[in-house]
């Protein structure tokens, strides 16, 4: 990995860029994944590169749903394996969920490379290596899912997901949770719960929440879900962006070193 000076004002952004490039070099991340990452970065600028309140709210609801699930599954793709391999395993463990490799650009080599990376970080059971089922309405490679994973799951977390597949999963009757920095994307609009945050911030926070909430009663968890409104969350994200841009425009950004 290219060494980035810690003193660089954009250190973390450059660091994760290098991680994505490294993911591609390891055969995990697709070329299109690099482009998707760039789109994510752009939206991260708009929210202010921090976890905003609507995302925190969505994460609490997502964790509540997971803790109530019968067959919860956390899906892993090439970008996620490059950015948060260890955090994905910790999150799945904290949520008592199965891990499934599920790729938009599925090739056996990429599946193998991702499985290897996950094992290196301590994953035991990894689903999606020999998927035998297909999501109805999606063509062959894009639709493959594991019989013991997404196929029978009631709740699925599909981060950085394609909108068409998100919609197909919703049509199958799955409760779909996504992490997507773009609140306008089709996935963001189709999911049952949309966490508009960078996956590198969202996963550690969700793991924390899972550990904190695992002793909540069923009633408490159901109450959190009852109160949750994904439409309102998405609107609040848009309003956050608007208000922030309005404020920054008023304050002025020219030659300003830091933005809040
Ligand atoms: P669609 O409208 O079909 O959902 P899309 O814009 O979501 O398309 P994809 O490439 O399928 O495009 O999905 C990648 C999504 O993941 C993008 O919306 C992008 O904003 C988001 N994304 C990229 N990197 C991250 C990240 N690190 N954390 C969270 N979201 C990210
Ligand atoms: Mg998407």
mmCIF file of C-alpha atoms and ligand atoms in Angstrom:
data_model
loop_
_atom_site.group_PDB
_atom_site.id
_atom_site.type_symbol
_atom_site.label_atom_id
_atom_site.label_comp_id
_atom_site.label_asym_id
_atom_site.label_seq_id
_atom_site.Cartn_x
_atom_site.Cartn_y
_atom_site.Cartn_z
ATOM 1 C CA UNK A 1 0.000 0.000 0.000
ATOM 2 C CA UNK A 2 1.275 3.492 -0.830
ATOM 3 C CA UNK A 3 2.464 5.236 2.333
ATOM 4 C CA UNK A 4 0.408 8.357 3.079
ATOM 5 C CA UNK A 5 1.912 10.931 5.449
ATOM 6 C CA UNK A 6 -0.191 11.022 8.631
ATOM 7 C CA UNK A 7 0.103 14.798 8.570
ATOM 8 C CA UNK A 8 -1.813 15.063 5.293
ATOM 9 C CA UNK A 9 -5.036 17.028 5.941
ATOM 10 C CA UNK A 10 -7.008 14.417 3.971
ATOM 11 C CA UNK A 11 -5.218 11.429 5.484
ATOM 12 C CA UNK A 12 -8.241 9.198 6.120
ATOM 13 C CA UNK A 13 -9.790 9.822 2.751
ATOM 14 C CA UNK A 14 -6.514 8.903 1.044
ATOM 15 C CA UNK A 15 -6.019 5.953 3.346
ATOM 16 C CA UNK A 16 -9.363 4.367 2.412
ATOM 17 C CA UNK A 17 -8.721 5.090 -1.250
ATOM 18 C CA UNK A 18 -5.536 3.091 -0.964
ATOM 19 C CA UNK A 19 -7.454 0.312 0.777
ATOM 20 C CA UNK A 20 -9.871 0.137 -2.145
ATOM 21 C CA UNK A 21 -6.997 0.032 -4.634
ATOM 22 C CA UNK A 22 -5.371 -2.695 -2.575
ATOM 23 C CA UNK A 23 -8.682 -4.563 -2.587
ATOM 24 C CA UNK A 24 -8.643 -4.460 -6.355
ATOM 25 C CA UNK A 25 -5.053 -5.640 -6.501
ATOM 26 C CA UNK A 26 -5.947 -8.565 -4.248
ATOM 27 C CA UNK A 27 -8.689 -9.486 -6.708
ATOM 28 C CA UNK A 28 -11.569 -8.633 -4.352
ATOM 29 C CA UNK A 29 -12.823 -5.286 -5.592
ATOM 30 C CA UNK A 30 -14.215 -4.776 -9.096
ATOM 31 C CA UNK A 31 -13.105 -1.837 -11.232
ATOM 32 C CA UNK A 32 -16.620 -0.475 -10.986
ATOM 33 C CA UNK A 33 -16.145 -0.623 -7.214
ATOM 34 C CA UNK A 34 -13.525 2.110 -7.504
ATOM 35 C CA UNK A 35 -16.063 4.343 -9.182
ATOM 36 C CA UNK A 36 -18.732 3.507 -6.609
ATOM 37 C CA UNK A 37 -16.249 4.472 -3.890
ATOM 38 C CA UNK A 38 -15.702 7.855 -5.505
ATOM 39 C CA UNK A 39 -19.414 8.485 -5.597
ATOM 40 C CA UNK A 40 -19.591 7.622 -1.927
ATOM 41 C CA UNK A 41 -16.764 10.063 -1.132
ATOM 42 C CA UNK A 42 -18.644 12.869 -2.858
ATOM 43 C CA UNK A 43 -21.723 12.328 -0.709
ATOM 44 C CA UNK A 44 -19.574 12.025 2.388
ATOM 45 C CA UNK A 45 -18.341 15.583 1.696
ATOM 46 C CA UNK A 46 -21.950 16.732 1.605
ATOM 47 C CA UNK A 47 -22.906 15.232 4.969
ATOM 48 C CA UNK A 48 -19.660 16.471 6.550
ATOM 49 C CA UNK A 49 -17.732 13.172 6.829
ATOM 50 C CA UNK A 50 -19.270 12.300 10.162
ATOM 51 C CA UNK A 51 -22.169 10.221 11.423
ATOM 52 C CA UNK A 52 -25.246 12.400 11.378
ATOM 53 C CA UNK A 53 -28.282 12.003 13.633
ATOM 54 C CA UNK A 54 -30.568 10.369 11.015
ATOM 55 C CA UNK A 55 -27.876 7.720 10.455
ATOM 56 C CA UNK A 56 -27.577 7.067 14.184
ATOM 57 C CA UNK A 57 -31.358 6.667 14.327
ATOM 58 C CA UNK A 58 -31.319 4.257 11.356
ATOM 59 C CA UNK A 59 -28.515 2.240 12.938
ATOM 60 C CA UNK A 60 -30.464 1.810 16.169
ATOM 61 C CA UNK A 61 -33.496 0.607 14.243
ATOM 62 C CA UNK A 62 -31.334 -1.704 12.113
ATOM 63 C CA UNK A 63 -29.722 -3.247 15.183
ATOM 64 C CA UNK A 64 -33.131 -3.673 16.834
ATOM 65 C CA UNK A 65 -34.411 -5.466 13.727
ATOM 66 C CA UNK A 66 -31.360 -7.705 13.623
ATOM 67 C CA UNK A 67 -31.668 -8.625 17.292
ATOM 68 C CA UNK A 68 -35.282 -9.659 16.662
ATOM 69 C CA UNK A 69 -34.501 -11.612 13.468
ATOM 70 C CA UNK A 70 -34.670 -15.387 13.071
ATOM 71 C CA UNK A 71 -32.206 -15.724 10.194
ATOM 72 C CA UNK A 72 -30.186 -12.535 9.927
ATOM 73 C CA UNK A 73 -27.519 -12.246 7.226
ATOM 74 C CA UNK A 74 -24.774 -9.691 6.661
ATOM 75 C CA UNK A 75 -23.753 -9.534 3.023
ATOM 76 C CA UNK A 76 -20.174 -8.789 1.973
ATOM 77 C CA UNK A 77 -19.049 -7.397 -1.376
ATOM 78 C CA UNK A 78 -15.677 -6.392 -2.805
ATOM 79 C CA UNK A 79 -15.666 -2.825 -1.480
ATOM 80 C CA UNK A 80 -16.727 -3.892 1.990
ATOM 81 C CA UNK A 81 -14.062 -6.621 2.089
ATOM 82 C CA UNK A 82 -11.453 -4.025 1.145
ATOM 83 C CA UNK A 83 -12.589 -1.347 3.619
ATOM 84 C CA UNK A 84 -13.943 -3.151 6.680
ATOM 85 C CA UNK A 85 -13.122 -6.892 6.698
ATOM 86 C CA UNK A 86 -12.470 -7.101 10.439
ATOM 87 C CA UNK A 87 -15.360 -4.786 11.313
ATOM 88 C CA UNK A 88 -17.765 -6.868 9.202
ATOM 89 C CA UNK A 89 -16.884 -10.024 11.103
ATOM 90 C CA UNK A 90 -17.218 -8.258 14.456
ATOM 91 C CA UNK A 91 -20.581 -6.823 13.463
ATOM 92 C CA UNK A 92 -21.942 -10.178 12.262
ATOM 93 C CA UNK A 93 -20.799 -11.759 15.516
ATOM 94 C CA UNK A 94 -22.383 -9.036 17.660
ATOM 95 C CA UNK A 95 -25.633 -9.390 15.702
ATOM 96 C CA UNK A 96 -25.547 -13.183 15.682
ATOM 97 C CA UNK A 97 -25.810 -13.030 11.917
ATOM 98 C CA UNK A 98 -24.399 -15.195 9.162
ATOM 99 C CA UNK A 99 -21.870 -13.792 6.698
ATOM 100 C CA UNK A 100 -22.511 -14.203 2.992
ATOM 101 C CA UNK A 101 -20.329 -13.129 0.102
ATOM 102 C CA UNK A 102 -22.678 -11.687 -2.469
ATOM 103 C CA UNK A 103 -21.320 -9.934 -5.525
ATOM 104 C CA UNK A 104 -22.805 -7.831 -8.260
ATOM 105 C CA UNK A 105 -19.897 -8.734 -10.548
ATOM 106 C CA UNK A 106 -19.568 -12.294 -9.356
ATOM 107 C CA UNK A 107 -16.561 -14.319 -10.458
ATOM 108 C CA UNK A 108 -15.193 -17.373 -8.679
ATOM 109 C CA UNK A 109 -11.797 -15.651 -8.324
ATOM 110 C CA UNK A 110 -13.290 -12.662 -6.566
ATOM 111 C CA UNK A 111 -15.351 -14.855 -4.249
ATOM 112 C CA UNK A 112 -12.216 -16.822 -3.368
ATOM 113 C CA UNK A 113 -10.148 -13.707 -2.745
ATOM 114 C CA UNK A 114 -12.823 -12.238 -0.460
ATOM 115 C CA UNK A 115 -13.258 -15.520 1.430
ATOM 116 C CA UNK A 116 -9.519 -15.665 1.970
ATOM 117 C CA UNK A 117 -9.448 -12.097 3.295
ATOM 118 C CA UNK A 118 -12.350 -12.783 5.661
ATOM 119 C CA UNK A 119 -10.697 -15.968 6.947
ATOM 120 C CA UNK A 120 -7.483 -14.054 7.488
ATOM 121 C CA UNK A 121 -9.455 -11.747 9.758
ATOM 122 C CA UNK A 122 -10.959 -14.637 11.710
ATOM 123 C CA UNK A 123 -14.203 -15.496 9.914
ATOM 124 C CA UNK A 124 -15.329 -19.071 10.484
ATOM 125 C CA UNK A 125 -18.496 -19.785 8.549
ATOM 126 C CA UNK A 126 -18.679 -17.981 5.206
ATOM 127 C CA UNK A 127 -21.724 -18.458 2.993
ATOM 128 C CA UNK A 128 -22.081 -17.586 -0.669
ATOM 129 C CA UNK A 129 -19.145 -19.630 -1.891
ATOM 130 C CA UNK A 130 -21.322 -22.258 -3.556
ATOM 131 C CA UNK A 131 -24.682 -20.577 -3.952
ATOM 132 C CA UNK A 132 -27.437 -22.806 -5.288
ATOM 133 C CA UNK A 133 -30.420 -20.444 -5.278
ATOM 134 C CA UNK A 134 -31.355 -17.408 -7.301
ATOM 135 C CA UNK A 135 -33.174 -14.198 -6.487
ATOM 136 C CA UNK A 136 -36.215 -14.193 -8.769
ATOM 137 C CA UNK A 137 -36.125 -11.471 -11.405
ATOM 138 C CA UNK A 138 -32.345 -11.161 -11.598
ATOM 139 C CA UNK A 139 -30.247 -12.770 -14.284
ATOM 140 C CA UNK A 140 -27.844 -15.572 -13.504
ATOM 141 C CA UNK A 141 -24.627 -14.332 -11.858
ATOM 142 C CA UNK A 142 -26.186 -11.271 -10.243
ATOM 143 C CA UNK A 143 -28.945 -13.282 -8.618
ATOM 144 C CA UNK A 144 -27.022 -16.156 -7.009
ATOM 145 C CA UNK A 145 -27.582 -16.561 -3.277
ATOM 146 C CA UNK A 146 -26.833 -19.161 -0.632
ATOM 147 C CA UNK A 147 -29.642 -21.484 0.378
ATOM 148 C CA UNK A 148 -28.632 -21.179 4.047
ATOM 149 C CA UNK A 149 -27.969 -17.461 3.837
ATOM 150 C CA UNK A 150 -29.840 -14.769 1.958
ATOM 151 C CA UNK A 151 -32.260 -17.328 0.497
ATOM 152 C CA UNK A 152 -33.787 -18.166 3.848
ATOM 153 C CA UNK A 153 -32.944 -14.919 5.643
ATOM 154 C CA UNK A 154 -35.667 -12.740 7.092
ATOM 155 C CA UNK A 155 -33.380 -9.736 7.614
ATOM 156 C CA UNK A 156 -30.437 -8.857 5.355
ATOM 157 C CA UNK A 157 -27.849 -6.130 5.551
ATOM 158 C CA UNK A 158 -26.657 -5.303 2.034
ATOM 159 C CA UNK A 159 -24.196 -2.417 2.218
ATOM 160 C CA UNK A 160 -23.197 -0.432 -0.889
ATOM 161 C CA UNK A 161 -25.739 -2.372 -2.874
ATOM 162 C CA UNK A 162 -27.113 -1.996 -6.357
ATOM 163 C CA UNK A 163 -30.644 -0.601 -6.409
ATOM 164 C CA UNK A 164 -32.094 -3.257 -8.655
ATOM 165 C CA UNK A 165 -30.930 -6.039 -6.379
ATOM 166 C CA UNK A 166 -32.167 -4.190 -3.307
ATOM 167 C CA UNK A 167 -35.562 -3.967 -4.920
ATOM 168 C CA UNK A 168 -35.523 -7.672 -5.876
ATOM 169 C CA UNK A 169 -34.747 -8.608 -2.257
ATOM 170 C CA UNK A 170 -37.593 -6.426 -1.005
ATOM 171 C CA UNK A 171 -39.894 -8.131 -3.552
ATOM 172 C CA UNK A 172 -38.827 -11.501 -2.126
ATOM 173 C CA UNK A 173 -40.197 -10.344 1.211
ATOM 174 C CA UNK A 174 -36.860 -9.760 2.900
ATOM 175 C CA UNK A 175 -36.432 -6.942 5.359
ATOM 176 C CA UNK A 176 -33.591 -5.041 3.702
ATOM 177 C CA UNK A 177 -31.130 -2.772 5.489
ATOM 178 C CA UNK A 178 -28.531 -0.870 3.515
ATOM 179 C CA UNK A 179 -25.591 1.408 4.207
ATOM 180 C CA UNK A 180 -25.292 3.936 1.413
ATOM 181 C CA UNK A 181 -23.828 7.439 1.452
ATOM 182 C CA UNK A 182 -26.092 8.492 -1.389
ATOM 183 C CA UNK A 183 -29.597 9.116 -0.013
ATOM 184 C CA UNK A 184 -30.864 9.534 -3.567
ATOM 185 C CA UNK A 185 -29.680 6.153 -4.869
ATOM 186 C CA UNK A 186 -32.253 3.528 -5.732
ATOM 187 C CA UNK A 187 -30.949 1.249 -2.985
ATOM 188 C CA UNK A 188 -31.345 4.030 -0.456
ATOM 189 C CA UNK A 189 -34.911 4.609 -1.625
ATOM 190 C CA UNK A 190 -35.903 0.927 -1.834
ATOM 191 C CA UNK A 191 -34.483 -0.417 1.438
ATOM 192 C CA UNK A 192 -36.573 -0.805 4.588
ATOM 193 C CA UNK A 193 -33.854 0.889 6.628
ATOM 194 C CA UNK A 194 -31.253 3.155 5.016
ATOM 195 C CA UNK A 195 -28.148 4.112 6.938
ATOM 196 C CA UNK A 196 -26.679 7.138 5.172
ATOM 197 C CA UNK A 197 -23.157 6.949 6.506
ATOM 198 C CA UNK A 198 -19.737 5.747 5.485
ATOM 199 C CA UNK A 199 -19.479 2.028 6.116
ATOM 200 C CA UNK A 200 -16.120 2.630 7.830
ATOM 201 C CA UNK A 201 -17.924 4.663 10.515
ATOM 202 C CA UNK A 202 -21.216 2.779 10.511
ATOM 203 C CA UNK A 203 -19.933 -0.741 11.195
ATOM 204 C CA UNK A 204 -17.970 -0.003 14.378
ATOM 205 C CA UNK A 205 -20.883 2.075 15.667
ATOM 206 C CA UNK A 206 -23.416 -0.669 14.881
ATOM 207 C CA UNK A 207 -21.261 -3.217 16.705
ATOM 208 C CA UNK A 208 -21.210 -0.929 19.728
ATOM 209 C CA UNK A 209 -24.984 -0.547 19.540
ATOM 210 C CA UNK A 210 -25.470 -4.313 19.172
ATOM 211 C CA UNK A 211 -23.466 -4.957 22.336
ATOM 212 C CA UNK A 212 -25.376 -2.262 24.178
ATOM 213 C CA UNK A 213 -28.829 -3.311 22.948
ATOM 214 C CA UNK A 214 -28.539 -7.062 23.198
ATOM 215 C CA UNK A 215 -30.028 -7.055 26.690
ATOM 216 C CA UNK A 216 -32.996 -4.911 25.677
ATOM 217 C CA UNK A 217 -36.342 -6.621 26.026
ATOM 218 C CA UNK A 218 -38.306 -7.695 22.971
ATOM 219 C CA UNK A 219 -40.810 -4.936 23.734
ATOM 220 C CA UNK A 220 -38.115 -2.288 23.816
ATOM 221 C CA UNK A 221 -36.709 -3.456 20.479
ATOM 222 C CA UNK A 222 -40.174 -3.566 18.933
ATOM 223 C CA UNK A 223 -40.797 -0.065 20.277
ATOM 224 C CA UNK A 224 -37.693 1.293 18.539
ATOM 225 C CA UNK A 225 -38.871 -0.223 15.267
ATOM 226 C CA UNK A 226 -42.415 0.999 15.728
ATOM 227 C CA UNK A 227 -41.178 4.570 16.051
ATOM 228 C CA UNK A 228 -38.790 4.350 13.126
ATOM 229 C CA UNK A 229 -39.779 5.934 9.803
ATOM 230 C CA UNK A 230 -37.340 5.437 6.912
ATOM 231 C CA UNK A 231 -39.044 8.033 4.723
ATOM 232 C CA UNK A 232 -38.538 10.612 7.436
ATOM 233 C CA UNK A 233 -34.919 9.521 7.888
ATOM 234 C CA UNK A 234 -34.170 10.062 4.199
ATOM 235 C CA UNK A 235 -35.891 13.453 4.257
ATOM 236 C CA UNK A 236 -33.903 14.428 7.335
ATOM 237 C CA UNK A 237 -30.665 13.492 5.558
ATOM 238 C CA UNK A 238 -31.595 15.736 2.622
ATOM 239 C CA UNK A 239 -32.492 18.541 5.016
ATOM 240 C CA UNK A 240 -29.201 18.080 6.864
ATOM 241 C CA UNK A 241 -27.336 18.484 3.568
ATOM 242 C CA UNK A 242 -29.386 21.508 2.583
ATOM 243 C CA UNK A 243 -28.994 23.225 5.945
ATOM 244 C CA UNK A 244 -25.289 22.518 6.068
ATOM 245 C CA UNK A 245 -24.729 23.875 2.584
ATOM 246 C CA UNK A 246 -26.822 26.931 3.391
ATOM 247 C CA UNK A 247 -24.781 27.560 6.536
ATOM 248 C CA UNK A 248 -21.452 27.043 4.770
ATOM 249 C CA UNK A 249 -22.508 29.322 1.950
ATOM 250 C CA UNK A 250 -23.367 32.003 4.520
ATOM 251 C CA UNK A 251 -20.136 31.588 6.443
ATOM 252 C CA UNK A 252 -18.029 31.379 3.304
ATOM 253 C CA UNK A 253 -15.597 28.567 2.486
ATOM 254 C CA UNK A 254 -12.971 30.325 0.400
ATOM 255 C CA UNK A 255 -9.500 29.604 1.851
ATOM 256 C CA UNK A 256 -11.069 28.068 4.917
ATOM 257 C CA UNK A 257 -9.022 25.102 6.039
ATOM 258 C CA UNK A 258 -11.614 23.108 7.959
ATOM 259 C CA UNK A 259 -15.312 22.699 7.319
ATOM 260 C CA UNK A 260 -17.829 21.610 9.890
HETATM 261 P P1 LIG B 1 -28.488 2.600 -7.435
HETATM 262 O O1 LIG B 1 -29.171 3.904 -7.709
HETATM 263 O O2 LIG B 1 -28.811 1.503 -8.355
HETATM 264 O O3 LIG B 1 -28.645 2.192 -6.004
HETATM 265 P P2 LIG B 1 -25.871 3.386 -6.803
HETATM 266 O O4 LIG B 1 -25.662 4.825 -6.939
HETATM 267 O O5 LIG B 1 -26.176 2.912 -5.443
HETATM 268 O O6 LIG B 1 -26.967 2.874 -7.758
HETATM 269 P P3 LIG B 1 -23.869 1.392 -6.893
HETATM 270 O O7 LIG B 1 -22.511 1.471 -7.452
HETATM 271 O O8 LIG B 1 -24.688 0.239 -7.210
HETATM 272 O O9 LIG B 1 -24.584 2.718 -7.332
HETATM 273 O O10 LIG B 1 -23.801 1.439 -5.326
HETATM 274 C C1 LIG B 1 -22.765 1.967 -4.611
HETATM 275 C C2 LIG B 1 -23.327 2.922 -3.601
HETATM 276 O O11 LIG B 1 -22.540 2.835 -2.456
HETATM 277 C C3 LIG B 1 -23.290 4.370 -4.071
HETATM 278 O O12 LIG B 1 -24.546 4.939 -3.904
HETATM 279 C C4 LIG B 1 -22.278 5.059 -3.157
HETATM 280 O O13 LIG B 1 -22.725 6.325 -2.772
HETATM 281 C C5 LIG B 1 -22.246 4.131 -1.966
HETATM 282 N N1 LIG B 1 -20.947 4.044 -1.314
HETATM 283 C C6 LIG B 1 -19.716 3.952 -1.883
HETATM 284 N N2 LIG B 1 -18.747 3.872 -0.966
HETATM 285 C C7 LIG B 1 -19.378 3.888 0.241
HETATM 286 C C8 LIG B 1 -18.932 3.814 1.583
HETATM 287 N N3 LIG B 1 -17.641 3.717 1.903
HETATM 288 N N4 LIG B 1 -19.861 3.823 2.566
HETATM 289 C C9 LIG B 1 -21.173 3.932 2.268
HETATM 290 N N5 LIG B 1 -21.651 4.018 1.020
HETATM 291 C C10 LIG B 1 -20.781 3.995 0.018
HETATM 292 MG MG1 LIG B 2 -26.998 1.522 -4.623
#
